PDB file of C-alpha atoms in Angstrom:
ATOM      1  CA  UNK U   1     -66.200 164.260 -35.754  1.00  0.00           C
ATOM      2  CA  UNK U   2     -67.305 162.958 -32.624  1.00  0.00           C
ATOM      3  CA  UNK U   3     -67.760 165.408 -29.685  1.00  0.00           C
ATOM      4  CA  UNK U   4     -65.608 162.769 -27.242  1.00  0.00           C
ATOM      5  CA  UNK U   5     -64.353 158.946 -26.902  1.00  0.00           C
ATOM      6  CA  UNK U   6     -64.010 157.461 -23.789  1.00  0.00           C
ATOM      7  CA  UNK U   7     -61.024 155.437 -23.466  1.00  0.00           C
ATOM      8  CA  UNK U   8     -60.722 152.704 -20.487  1.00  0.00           C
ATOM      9  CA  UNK U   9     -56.531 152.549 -19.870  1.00  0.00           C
ATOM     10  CA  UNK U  10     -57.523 150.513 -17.031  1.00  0.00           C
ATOM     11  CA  UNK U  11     -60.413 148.856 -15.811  1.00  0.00           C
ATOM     12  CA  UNK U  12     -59.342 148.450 -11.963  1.00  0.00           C
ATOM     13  CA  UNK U  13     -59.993 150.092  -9.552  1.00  0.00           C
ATOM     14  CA  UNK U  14     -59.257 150.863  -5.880  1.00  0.00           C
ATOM     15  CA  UNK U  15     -63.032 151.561  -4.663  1.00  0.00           C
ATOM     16  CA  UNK U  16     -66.020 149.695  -4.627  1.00  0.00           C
ATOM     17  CA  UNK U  17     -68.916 152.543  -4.804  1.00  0.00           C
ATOM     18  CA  UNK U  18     -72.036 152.181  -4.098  1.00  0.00           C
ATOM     19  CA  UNK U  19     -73.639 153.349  -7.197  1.00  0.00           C
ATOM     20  CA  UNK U  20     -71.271 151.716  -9.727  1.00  0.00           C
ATOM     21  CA  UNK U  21     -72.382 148.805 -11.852  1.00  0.00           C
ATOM     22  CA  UNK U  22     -68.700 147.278 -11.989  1.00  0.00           C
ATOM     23  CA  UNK U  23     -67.743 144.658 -14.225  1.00  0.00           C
ATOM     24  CA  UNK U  24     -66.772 141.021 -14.510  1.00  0.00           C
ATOM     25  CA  UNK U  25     -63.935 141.176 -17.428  1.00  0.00           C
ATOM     26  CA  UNK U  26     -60.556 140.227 -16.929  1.00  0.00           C
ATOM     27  CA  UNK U  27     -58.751 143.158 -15.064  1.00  0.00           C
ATOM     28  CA  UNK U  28     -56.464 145.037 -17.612  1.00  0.00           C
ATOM     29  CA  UNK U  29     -54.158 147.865 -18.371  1.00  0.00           C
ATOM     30  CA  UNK U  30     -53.713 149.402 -21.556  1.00  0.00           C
ATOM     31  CA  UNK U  31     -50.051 149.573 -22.713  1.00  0.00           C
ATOM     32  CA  UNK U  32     -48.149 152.272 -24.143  1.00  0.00           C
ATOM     33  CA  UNK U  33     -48.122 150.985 -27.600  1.00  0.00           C
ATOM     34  CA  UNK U  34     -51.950 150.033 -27.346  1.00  0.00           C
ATOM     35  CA  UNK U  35     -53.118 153.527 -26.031  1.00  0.00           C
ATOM     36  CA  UNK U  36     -50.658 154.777 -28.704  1.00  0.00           C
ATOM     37  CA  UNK U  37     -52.316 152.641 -31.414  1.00  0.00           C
ATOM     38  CA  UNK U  38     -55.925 153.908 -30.182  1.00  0.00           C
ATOM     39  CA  UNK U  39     -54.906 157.870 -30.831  1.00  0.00           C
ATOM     40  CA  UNK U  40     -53.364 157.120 -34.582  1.00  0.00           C
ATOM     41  CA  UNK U  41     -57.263 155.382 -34.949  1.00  0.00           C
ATOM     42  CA  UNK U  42     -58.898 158.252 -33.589  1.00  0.00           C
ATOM     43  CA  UNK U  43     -56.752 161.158 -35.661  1.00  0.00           C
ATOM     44  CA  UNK U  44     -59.472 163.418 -37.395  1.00  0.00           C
ATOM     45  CA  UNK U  45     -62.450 161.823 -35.093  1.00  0.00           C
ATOM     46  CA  UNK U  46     -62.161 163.948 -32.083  1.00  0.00           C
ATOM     47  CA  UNK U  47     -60.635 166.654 -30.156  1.00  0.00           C
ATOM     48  CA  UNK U  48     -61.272 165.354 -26.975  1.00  0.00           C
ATOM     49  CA  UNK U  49     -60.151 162.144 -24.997  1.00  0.00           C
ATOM     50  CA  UNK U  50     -62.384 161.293 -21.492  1.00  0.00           C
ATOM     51  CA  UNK U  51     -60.172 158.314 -19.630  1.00  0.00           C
ATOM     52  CA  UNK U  52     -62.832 157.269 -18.075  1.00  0.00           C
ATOM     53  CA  UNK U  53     -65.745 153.678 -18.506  1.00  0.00           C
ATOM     54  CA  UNK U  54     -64.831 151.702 -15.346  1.00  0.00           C
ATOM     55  CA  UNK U  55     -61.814 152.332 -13.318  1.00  0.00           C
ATOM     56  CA  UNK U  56     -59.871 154.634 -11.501  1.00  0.00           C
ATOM     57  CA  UNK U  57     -57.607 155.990 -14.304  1.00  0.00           C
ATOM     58  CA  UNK U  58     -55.039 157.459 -11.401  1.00  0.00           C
ATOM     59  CA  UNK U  59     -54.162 153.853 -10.618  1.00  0.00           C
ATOM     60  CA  UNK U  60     -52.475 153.762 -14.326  1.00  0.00           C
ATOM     61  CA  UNK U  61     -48.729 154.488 -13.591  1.00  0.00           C
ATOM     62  CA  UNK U  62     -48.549 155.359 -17.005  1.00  0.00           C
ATOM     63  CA  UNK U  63     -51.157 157.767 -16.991  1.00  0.00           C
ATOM     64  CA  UNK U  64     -49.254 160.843 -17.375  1.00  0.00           C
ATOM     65  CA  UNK U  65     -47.318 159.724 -20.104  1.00  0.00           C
ATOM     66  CA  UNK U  66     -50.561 158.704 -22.185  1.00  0.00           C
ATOM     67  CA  UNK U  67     -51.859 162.554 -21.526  1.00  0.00           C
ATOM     68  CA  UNK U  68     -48.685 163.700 -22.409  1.00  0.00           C
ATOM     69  CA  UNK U  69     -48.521 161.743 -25.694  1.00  0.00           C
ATOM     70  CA  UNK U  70     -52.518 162.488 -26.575  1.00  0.00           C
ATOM     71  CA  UNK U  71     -51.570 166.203 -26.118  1.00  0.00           C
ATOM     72  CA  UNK U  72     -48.350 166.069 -28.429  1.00  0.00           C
ATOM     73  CA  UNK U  73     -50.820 164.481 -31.059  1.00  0.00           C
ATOM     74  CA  UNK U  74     -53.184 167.561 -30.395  1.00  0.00           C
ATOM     75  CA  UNK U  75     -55.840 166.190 -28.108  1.00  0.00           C
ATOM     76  CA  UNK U  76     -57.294 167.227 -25.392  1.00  0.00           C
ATOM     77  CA  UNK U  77     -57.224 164.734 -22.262  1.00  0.00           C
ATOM     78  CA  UNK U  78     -60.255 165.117 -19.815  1.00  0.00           C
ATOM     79  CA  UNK U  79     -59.845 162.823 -16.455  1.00  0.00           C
ATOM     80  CA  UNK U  80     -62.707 161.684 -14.623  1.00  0.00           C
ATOM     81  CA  UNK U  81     -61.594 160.517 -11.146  1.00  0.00           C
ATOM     82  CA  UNK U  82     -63.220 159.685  -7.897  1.00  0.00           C
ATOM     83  CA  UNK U  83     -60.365 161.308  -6.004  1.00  0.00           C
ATOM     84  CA  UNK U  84     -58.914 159.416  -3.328  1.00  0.00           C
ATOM     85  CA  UNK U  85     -55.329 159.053  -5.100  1.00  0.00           C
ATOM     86  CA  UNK U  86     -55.053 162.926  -5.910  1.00  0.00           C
ATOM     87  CA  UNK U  87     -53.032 163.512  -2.935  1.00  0.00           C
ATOM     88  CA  UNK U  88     -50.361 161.219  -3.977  1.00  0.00           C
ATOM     89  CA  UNK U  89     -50.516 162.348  -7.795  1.00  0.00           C
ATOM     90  CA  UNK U  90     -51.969 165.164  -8.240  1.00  0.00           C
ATOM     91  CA  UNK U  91     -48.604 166.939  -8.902  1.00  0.00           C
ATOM     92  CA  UNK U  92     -47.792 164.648 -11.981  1.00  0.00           C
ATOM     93  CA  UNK U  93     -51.229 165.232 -13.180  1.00  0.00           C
ATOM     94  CA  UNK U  94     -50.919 169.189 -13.057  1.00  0.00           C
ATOM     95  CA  UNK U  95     -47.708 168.533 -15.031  1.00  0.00           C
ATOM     96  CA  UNK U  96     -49.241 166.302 -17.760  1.00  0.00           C
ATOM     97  CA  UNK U  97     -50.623 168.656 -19.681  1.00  0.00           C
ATOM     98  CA  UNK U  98     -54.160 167.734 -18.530  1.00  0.00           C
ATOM     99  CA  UNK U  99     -57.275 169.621 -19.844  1.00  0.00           C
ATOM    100  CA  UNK U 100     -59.872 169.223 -17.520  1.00  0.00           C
ATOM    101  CA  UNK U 101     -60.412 166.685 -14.076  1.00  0.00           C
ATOM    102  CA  UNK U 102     -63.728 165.582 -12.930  1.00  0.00           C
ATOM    103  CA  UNK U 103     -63.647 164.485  -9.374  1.00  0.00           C
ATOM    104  CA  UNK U 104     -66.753 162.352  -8.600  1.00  0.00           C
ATOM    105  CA  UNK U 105     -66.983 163.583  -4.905  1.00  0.00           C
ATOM    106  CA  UNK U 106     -69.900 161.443  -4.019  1.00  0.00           C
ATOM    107  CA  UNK U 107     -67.528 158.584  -4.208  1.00  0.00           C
ATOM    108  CA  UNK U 108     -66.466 159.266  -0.966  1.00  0.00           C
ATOM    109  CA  UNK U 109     -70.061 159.688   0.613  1.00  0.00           C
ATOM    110  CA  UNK U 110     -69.642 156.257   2.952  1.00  0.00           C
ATOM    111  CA  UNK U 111     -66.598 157.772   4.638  1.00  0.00           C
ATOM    112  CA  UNK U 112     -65.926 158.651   8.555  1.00  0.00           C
ATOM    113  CA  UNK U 113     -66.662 162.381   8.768  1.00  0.00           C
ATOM    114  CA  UNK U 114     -62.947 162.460   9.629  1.00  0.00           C
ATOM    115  CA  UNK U 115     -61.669 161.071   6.314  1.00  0.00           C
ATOM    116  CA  UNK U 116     -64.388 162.898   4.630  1.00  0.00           C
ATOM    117  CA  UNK U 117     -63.173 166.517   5.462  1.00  0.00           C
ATOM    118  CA  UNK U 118     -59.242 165.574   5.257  1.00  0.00           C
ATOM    119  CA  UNK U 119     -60.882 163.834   1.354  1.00  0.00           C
ATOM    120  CA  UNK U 120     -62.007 167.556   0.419  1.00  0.00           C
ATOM    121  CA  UNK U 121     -59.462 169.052   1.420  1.00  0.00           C
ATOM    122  CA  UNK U 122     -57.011 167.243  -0.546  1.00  0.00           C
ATOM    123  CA  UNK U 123     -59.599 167.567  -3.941  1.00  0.00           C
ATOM    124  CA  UNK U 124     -59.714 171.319  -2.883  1.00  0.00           C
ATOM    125  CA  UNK U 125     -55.927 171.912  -2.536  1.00  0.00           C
ATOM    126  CA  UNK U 126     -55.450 170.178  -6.110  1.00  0.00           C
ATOM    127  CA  UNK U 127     -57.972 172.099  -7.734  1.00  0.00           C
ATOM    128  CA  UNK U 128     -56.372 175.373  -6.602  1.00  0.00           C
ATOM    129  CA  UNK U 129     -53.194 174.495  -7.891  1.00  0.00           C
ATOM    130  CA  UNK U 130     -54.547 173.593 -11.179  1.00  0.00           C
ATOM    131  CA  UNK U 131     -57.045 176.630 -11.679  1.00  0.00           C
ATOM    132  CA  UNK U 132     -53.102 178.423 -11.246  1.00  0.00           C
ATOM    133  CA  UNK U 133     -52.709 176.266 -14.002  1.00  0.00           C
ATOM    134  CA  UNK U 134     -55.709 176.848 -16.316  1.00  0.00           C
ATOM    135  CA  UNK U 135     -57.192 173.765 -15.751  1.00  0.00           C
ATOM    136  CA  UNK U 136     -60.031 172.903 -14.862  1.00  0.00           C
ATOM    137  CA  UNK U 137     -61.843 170.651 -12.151  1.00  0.00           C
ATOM    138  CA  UNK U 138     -65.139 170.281 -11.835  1.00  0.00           C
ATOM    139  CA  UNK U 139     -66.402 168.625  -8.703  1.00  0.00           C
ATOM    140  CA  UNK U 140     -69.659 166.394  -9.718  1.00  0.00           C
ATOM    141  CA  UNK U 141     -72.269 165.589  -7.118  1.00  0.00           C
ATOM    142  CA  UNK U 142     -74.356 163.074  -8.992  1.00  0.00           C
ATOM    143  CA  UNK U 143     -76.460 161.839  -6.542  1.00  0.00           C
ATOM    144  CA  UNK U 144     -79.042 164.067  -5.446  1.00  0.00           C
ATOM    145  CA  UNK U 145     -81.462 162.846  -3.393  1.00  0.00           C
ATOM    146  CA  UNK U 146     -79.585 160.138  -1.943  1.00  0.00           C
ATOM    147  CA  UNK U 147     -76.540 161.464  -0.659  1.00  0.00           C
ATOM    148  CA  UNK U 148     -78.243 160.974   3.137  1.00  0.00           C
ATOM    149  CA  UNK U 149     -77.211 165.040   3.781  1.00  0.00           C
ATOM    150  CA  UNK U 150     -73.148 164.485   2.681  1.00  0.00           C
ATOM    151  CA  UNK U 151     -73.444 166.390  -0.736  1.00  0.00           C
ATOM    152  CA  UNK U 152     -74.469 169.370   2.001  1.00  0.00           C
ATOM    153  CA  UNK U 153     -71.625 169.036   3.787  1.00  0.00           C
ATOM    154  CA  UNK U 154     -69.036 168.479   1.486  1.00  0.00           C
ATOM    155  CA  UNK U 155     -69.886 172.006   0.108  1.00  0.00           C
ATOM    156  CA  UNK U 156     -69.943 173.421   3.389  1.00  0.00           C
ATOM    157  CA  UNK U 157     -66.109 171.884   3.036  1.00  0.00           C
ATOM    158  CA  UNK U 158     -65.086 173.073  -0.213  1.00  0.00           C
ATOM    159  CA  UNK U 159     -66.475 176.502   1.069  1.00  0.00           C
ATOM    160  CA  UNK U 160     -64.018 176.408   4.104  1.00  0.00           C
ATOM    161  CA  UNK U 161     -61.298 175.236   1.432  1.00  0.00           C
ATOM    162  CA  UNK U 162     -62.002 177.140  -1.662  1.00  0.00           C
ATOM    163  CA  UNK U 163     -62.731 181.244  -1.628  1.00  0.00           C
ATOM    164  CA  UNK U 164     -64.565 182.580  -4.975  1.00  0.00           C
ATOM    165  CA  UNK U 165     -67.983 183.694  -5.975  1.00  0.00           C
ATOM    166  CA  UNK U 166     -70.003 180.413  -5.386  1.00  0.00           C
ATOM    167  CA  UNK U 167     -72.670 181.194  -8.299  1.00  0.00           C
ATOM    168  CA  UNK U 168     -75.123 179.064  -8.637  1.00  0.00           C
ATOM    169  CA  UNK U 169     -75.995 178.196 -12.107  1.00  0.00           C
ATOM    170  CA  UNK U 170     -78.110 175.415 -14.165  1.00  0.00           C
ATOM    171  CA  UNK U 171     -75.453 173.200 -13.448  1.00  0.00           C
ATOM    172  CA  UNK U 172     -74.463 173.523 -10.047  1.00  0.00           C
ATOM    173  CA  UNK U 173     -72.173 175.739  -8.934  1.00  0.00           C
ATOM    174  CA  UNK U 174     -69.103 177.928 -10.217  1.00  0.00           C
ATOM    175  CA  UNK U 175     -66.860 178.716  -7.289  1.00  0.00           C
ATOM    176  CA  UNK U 176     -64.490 180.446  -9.414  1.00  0.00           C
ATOM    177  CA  UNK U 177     -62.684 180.491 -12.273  1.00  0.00           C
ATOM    178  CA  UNK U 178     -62.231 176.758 -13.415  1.00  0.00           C
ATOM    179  CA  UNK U 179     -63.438 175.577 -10.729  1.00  0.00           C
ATOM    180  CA  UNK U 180     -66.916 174.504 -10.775  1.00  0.00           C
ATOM    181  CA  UNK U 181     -69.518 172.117  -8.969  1.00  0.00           C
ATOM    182  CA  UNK U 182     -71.771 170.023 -11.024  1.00  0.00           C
ATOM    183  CA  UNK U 183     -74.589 168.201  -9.565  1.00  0.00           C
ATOM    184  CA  UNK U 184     -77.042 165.428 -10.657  1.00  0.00           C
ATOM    185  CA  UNK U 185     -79.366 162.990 -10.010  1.00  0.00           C
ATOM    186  CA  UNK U 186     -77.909 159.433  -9.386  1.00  0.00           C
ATOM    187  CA  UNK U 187     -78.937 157.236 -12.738  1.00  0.00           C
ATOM    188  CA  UNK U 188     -79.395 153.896 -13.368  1.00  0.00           C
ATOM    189  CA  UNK U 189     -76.739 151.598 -15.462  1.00  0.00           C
ATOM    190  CA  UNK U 190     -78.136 149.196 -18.038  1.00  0.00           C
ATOM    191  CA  UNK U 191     -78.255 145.610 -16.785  1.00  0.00           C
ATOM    192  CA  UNK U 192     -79.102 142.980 -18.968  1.00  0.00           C
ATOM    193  CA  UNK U 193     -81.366 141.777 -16.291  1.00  0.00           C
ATOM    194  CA  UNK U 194     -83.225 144.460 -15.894  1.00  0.00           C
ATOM    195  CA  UNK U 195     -86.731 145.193 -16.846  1.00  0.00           C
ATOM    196  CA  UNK U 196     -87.025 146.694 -20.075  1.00  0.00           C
ATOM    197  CA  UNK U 197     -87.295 150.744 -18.949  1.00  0.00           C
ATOM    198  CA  UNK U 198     -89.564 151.993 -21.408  1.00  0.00           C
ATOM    199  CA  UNK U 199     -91.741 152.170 -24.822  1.00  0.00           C
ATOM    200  CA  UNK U 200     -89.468 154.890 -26.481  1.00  0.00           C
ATOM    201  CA  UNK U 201     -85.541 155.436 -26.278  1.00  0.00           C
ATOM    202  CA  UNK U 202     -82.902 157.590 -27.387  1.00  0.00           C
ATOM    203  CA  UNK U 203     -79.070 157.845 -26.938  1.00  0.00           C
ATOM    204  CA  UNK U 204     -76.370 159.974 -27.931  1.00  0.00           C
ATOM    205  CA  UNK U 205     -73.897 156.959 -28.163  1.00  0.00           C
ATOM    206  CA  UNK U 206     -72.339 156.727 -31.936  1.00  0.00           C
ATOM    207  CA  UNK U 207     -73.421 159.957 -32.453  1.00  0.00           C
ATOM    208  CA  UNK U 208     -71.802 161.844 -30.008  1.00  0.00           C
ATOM    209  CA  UNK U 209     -69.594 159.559 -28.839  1.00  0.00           C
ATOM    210  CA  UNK U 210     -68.448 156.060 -27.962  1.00  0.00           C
ATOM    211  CA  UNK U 211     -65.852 153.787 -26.091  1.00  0.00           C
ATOM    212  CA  UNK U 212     -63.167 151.740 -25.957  1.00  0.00           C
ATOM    213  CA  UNK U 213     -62.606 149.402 -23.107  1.00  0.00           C
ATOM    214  CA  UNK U 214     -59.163 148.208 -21.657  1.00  0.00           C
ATOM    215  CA  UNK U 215     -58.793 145.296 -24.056  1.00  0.00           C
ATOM    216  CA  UNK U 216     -59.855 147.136 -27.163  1.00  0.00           C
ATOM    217  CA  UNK U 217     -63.248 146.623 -27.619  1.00  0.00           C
ATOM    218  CA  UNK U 218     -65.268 149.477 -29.304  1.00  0.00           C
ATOM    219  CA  UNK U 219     -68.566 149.570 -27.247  1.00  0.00           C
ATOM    220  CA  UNK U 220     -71.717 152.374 -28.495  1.00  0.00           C
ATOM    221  CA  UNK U 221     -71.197 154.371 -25.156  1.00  0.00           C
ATOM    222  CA  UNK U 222     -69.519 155.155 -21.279  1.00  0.00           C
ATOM    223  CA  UNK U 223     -72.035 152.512 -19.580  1.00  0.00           C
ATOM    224  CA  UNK U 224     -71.781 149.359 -21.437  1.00  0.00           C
ATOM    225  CA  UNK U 225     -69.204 147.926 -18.533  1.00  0.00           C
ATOM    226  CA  UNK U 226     -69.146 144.314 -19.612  1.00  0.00           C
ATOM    227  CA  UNK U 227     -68.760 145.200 -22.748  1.00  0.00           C
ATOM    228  CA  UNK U 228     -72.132 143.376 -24.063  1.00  0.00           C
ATOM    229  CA  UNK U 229     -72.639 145.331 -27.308  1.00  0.00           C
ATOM    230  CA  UNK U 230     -69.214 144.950 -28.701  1.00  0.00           C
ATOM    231  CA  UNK U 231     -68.968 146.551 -31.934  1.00  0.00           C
ATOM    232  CA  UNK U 232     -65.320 145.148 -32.795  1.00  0.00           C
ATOM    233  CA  UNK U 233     -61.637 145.455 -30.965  1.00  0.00           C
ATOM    234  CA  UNK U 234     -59.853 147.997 -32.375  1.00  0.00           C
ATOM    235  CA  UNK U 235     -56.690 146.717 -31.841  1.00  0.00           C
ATOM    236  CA  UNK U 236     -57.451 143.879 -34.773  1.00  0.00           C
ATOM    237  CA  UNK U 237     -60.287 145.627 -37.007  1.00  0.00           C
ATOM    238  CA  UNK U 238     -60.131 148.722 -38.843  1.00  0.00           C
ATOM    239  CA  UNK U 239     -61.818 151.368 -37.270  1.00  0.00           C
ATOM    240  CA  UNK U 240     -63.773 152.619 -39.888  1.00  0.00           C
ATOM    241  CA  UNK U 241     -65.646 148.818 -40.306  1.00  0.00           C
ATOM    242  CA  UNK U 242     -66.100 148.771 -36.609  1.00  0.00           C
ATOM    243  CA  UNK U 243     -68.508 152.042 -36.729  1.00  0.00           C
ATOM    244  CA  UNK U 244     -69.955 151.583 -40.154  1.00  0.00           C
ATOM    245  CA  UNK U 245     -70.903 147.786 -39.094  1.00  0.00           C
ATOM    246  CA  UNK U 246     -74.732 146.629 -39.694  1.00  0.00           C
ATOM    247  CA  UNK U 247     -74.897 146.577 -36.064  1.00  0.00           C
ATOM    248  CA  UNK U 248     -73.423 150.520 -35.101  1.00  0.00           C
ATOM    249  CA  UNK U 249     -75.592 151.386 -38.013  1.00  0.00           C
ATOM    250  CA  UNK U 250     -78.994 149.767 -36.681  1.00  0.00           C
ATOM    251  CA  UNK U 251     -78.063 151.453 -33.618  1.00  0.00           C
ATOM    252  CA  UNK U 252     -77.936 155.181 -34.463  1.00  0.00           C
ATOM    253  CA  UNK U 253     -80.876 154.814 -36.885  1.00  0.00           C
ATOM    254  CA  UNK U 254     -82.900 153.762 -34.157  1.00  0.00           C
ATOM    255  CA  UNK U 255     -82.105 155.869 -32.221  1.00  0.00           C
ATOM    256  CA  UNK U 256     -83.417 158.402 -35.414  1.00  0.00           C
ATOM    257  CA  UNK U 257     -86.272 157.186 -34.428  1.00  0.00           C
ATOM    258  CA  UNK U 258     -86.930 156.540 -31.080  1.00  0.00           C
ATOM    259  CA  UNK U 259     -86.468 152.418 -31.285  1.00  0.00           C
ATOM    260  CA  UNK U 260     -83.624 150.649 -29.644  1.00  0.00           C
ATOM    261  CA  UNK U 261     -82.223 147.553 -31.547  1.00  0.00           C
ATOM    262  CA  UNK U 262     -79.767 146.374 -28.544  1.00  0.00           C
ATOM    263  CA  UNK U 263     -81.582 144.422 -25.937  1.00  0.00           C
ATOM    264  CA  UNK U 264     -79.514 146.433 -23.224  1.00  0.00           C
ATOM    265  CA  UNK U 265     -80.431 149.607 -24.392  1.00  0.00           C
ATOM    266  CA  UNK U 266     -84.170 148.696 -23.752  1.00  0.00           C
ATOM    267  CA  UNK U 267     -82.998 148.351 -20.302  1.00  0.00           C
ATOM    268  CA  UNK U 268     -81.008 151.492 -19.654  1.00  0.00           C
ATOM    269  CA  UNK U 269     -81.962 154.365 -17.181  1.00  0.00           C
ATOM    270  CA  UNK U 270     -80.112 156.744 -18.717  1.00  0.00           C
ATOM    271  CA  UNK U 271     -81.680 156.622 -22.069  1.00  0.00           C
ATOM    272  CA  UNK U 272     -85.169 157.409 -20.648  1.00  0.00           C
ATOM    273  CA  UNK U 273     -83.956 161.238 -20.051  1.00  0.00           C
ATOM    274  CA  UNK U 274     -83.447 162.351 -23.392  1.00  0.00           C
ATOM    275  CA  UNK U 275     -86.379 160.746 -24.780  1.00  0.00           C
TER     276      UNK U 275
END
């Protein structure tokens, strides 16, 4: 069982962030019958679904419907988001059936002060009505150090917006029930043209989990965005071939021992931290 799979329903999106790697595929949405495909594949593999690689997943106008399906199959649908379109759909998530909603608030960190406060607001406002709801959101902050003094006042924001305990924790911060802040440093995405990051790697990708972009291809984790170590398209290969390939197999035994066989993964931030 893998702990999650990341699954790209679409790899638009309606921000260009200053942290994010992008991509230079073909700009897709999944269709019913493909996303519907993808959860008989991953039946028995895992509990939980992220709809997240690259993306905004709230531009999908079929996203409900794909959480609402996922759940009647008995998984668990976790939505990371960076926000902007809650205002407008927030209400049909809520009703979806939705697990969990991560709202990357330092998307939103190059805003007018203006359309910063009336942007946590609206994030605050939804995550009330879902915590009503037993879900959760969890407001991430991943960019510590070079937020320029906006991660301090967006919680000075959610403060004005949200009443609770505010504990701080090894996280972040749980305001109150479900509703949590989670903060980290801002990390560096693989780039093939990178310099090579290190002597010694490790990764939880295909052990933990791995992803699927829009167009089907099974990729070892969340930051391969162009889809460079494509492991097979799961729309045309058996699942169980795509992971047990020679090449998902020279992966996660390198991993075993600190040795990454995939050029990219030699040049990918993220890796250093867990070695």
């Amino acid at each position: 069982m893998y702990s999650k799979v990341y699954i790209e329903i679409t790899n638009i999106c309606n921000m260009s962030c200053s942290f994010c790697h992008g991509h230079k595929r073909a700009l897709r949405r999944m269709s019913m019958s493909e996303f519907s495909h993808i959860l008989d594949c991953l039946s028995g593999r895992t509990e939980y679904i992220y709809y997240h690689l690259m993306g905004e997943p709230l531009t999908h106008p079929l996203l409900p419907d794909f959480i609402k399906t996922a759940r009647s199959r008995g998984f668990k649908s976790i939505v990371t988001t960076n926000g902007t379109l809650i205002k407008s759909r927030g209400d049909e998530l809520l009703d979806s059936g939705v697990h969990k909603v991560n709202i990357s608030i330092h998307s939103f960190e190059n805003g007018s002060d203006e359309e910063h406060c009336r942007y946590i607001r609206e994030v605050s406002d939804f995550a009330a009505l879902a915590a009503d709801k037993g879900i959760i959101t969890v407001f991430r902050l991943w960019n510590e150090g070079l937020d320029g003094g906006r991660n301090e006042a967006a919680i000075k924001l959610l403060k004005e917006n949200l009443v609770g305990e505010w504990a701080k924790n090894t996280r972040g911060i749980r305001i109150r029930d479900k509703i949590h802040i989670d903060w980290g440093e801002r990390f560096e995405w693989p780039d093939a043209e990178a310099d090579i990051k290190g002597e010694k790697f490790f990764c939880y990708g295909l052990k933990d989990h791995f992803g699927i972009l829009a167009d089907g291809t099974v990729v070892p984790c969340c930051l391969d965005s162009d889809g460079i170590i494509s492991l097979g398209n799961i729309f045309t290969q058996d699942v169980n071939e795509i992971l047990g390939s020679e090449r998902a197999r020279a992966m996660r035994d390198g991993f075993c021992r600190g040795i990454a066989s995939e050029e990219l993964c030699k040049r990918c931030g993220y890796a250093q931290r867990f070695v």
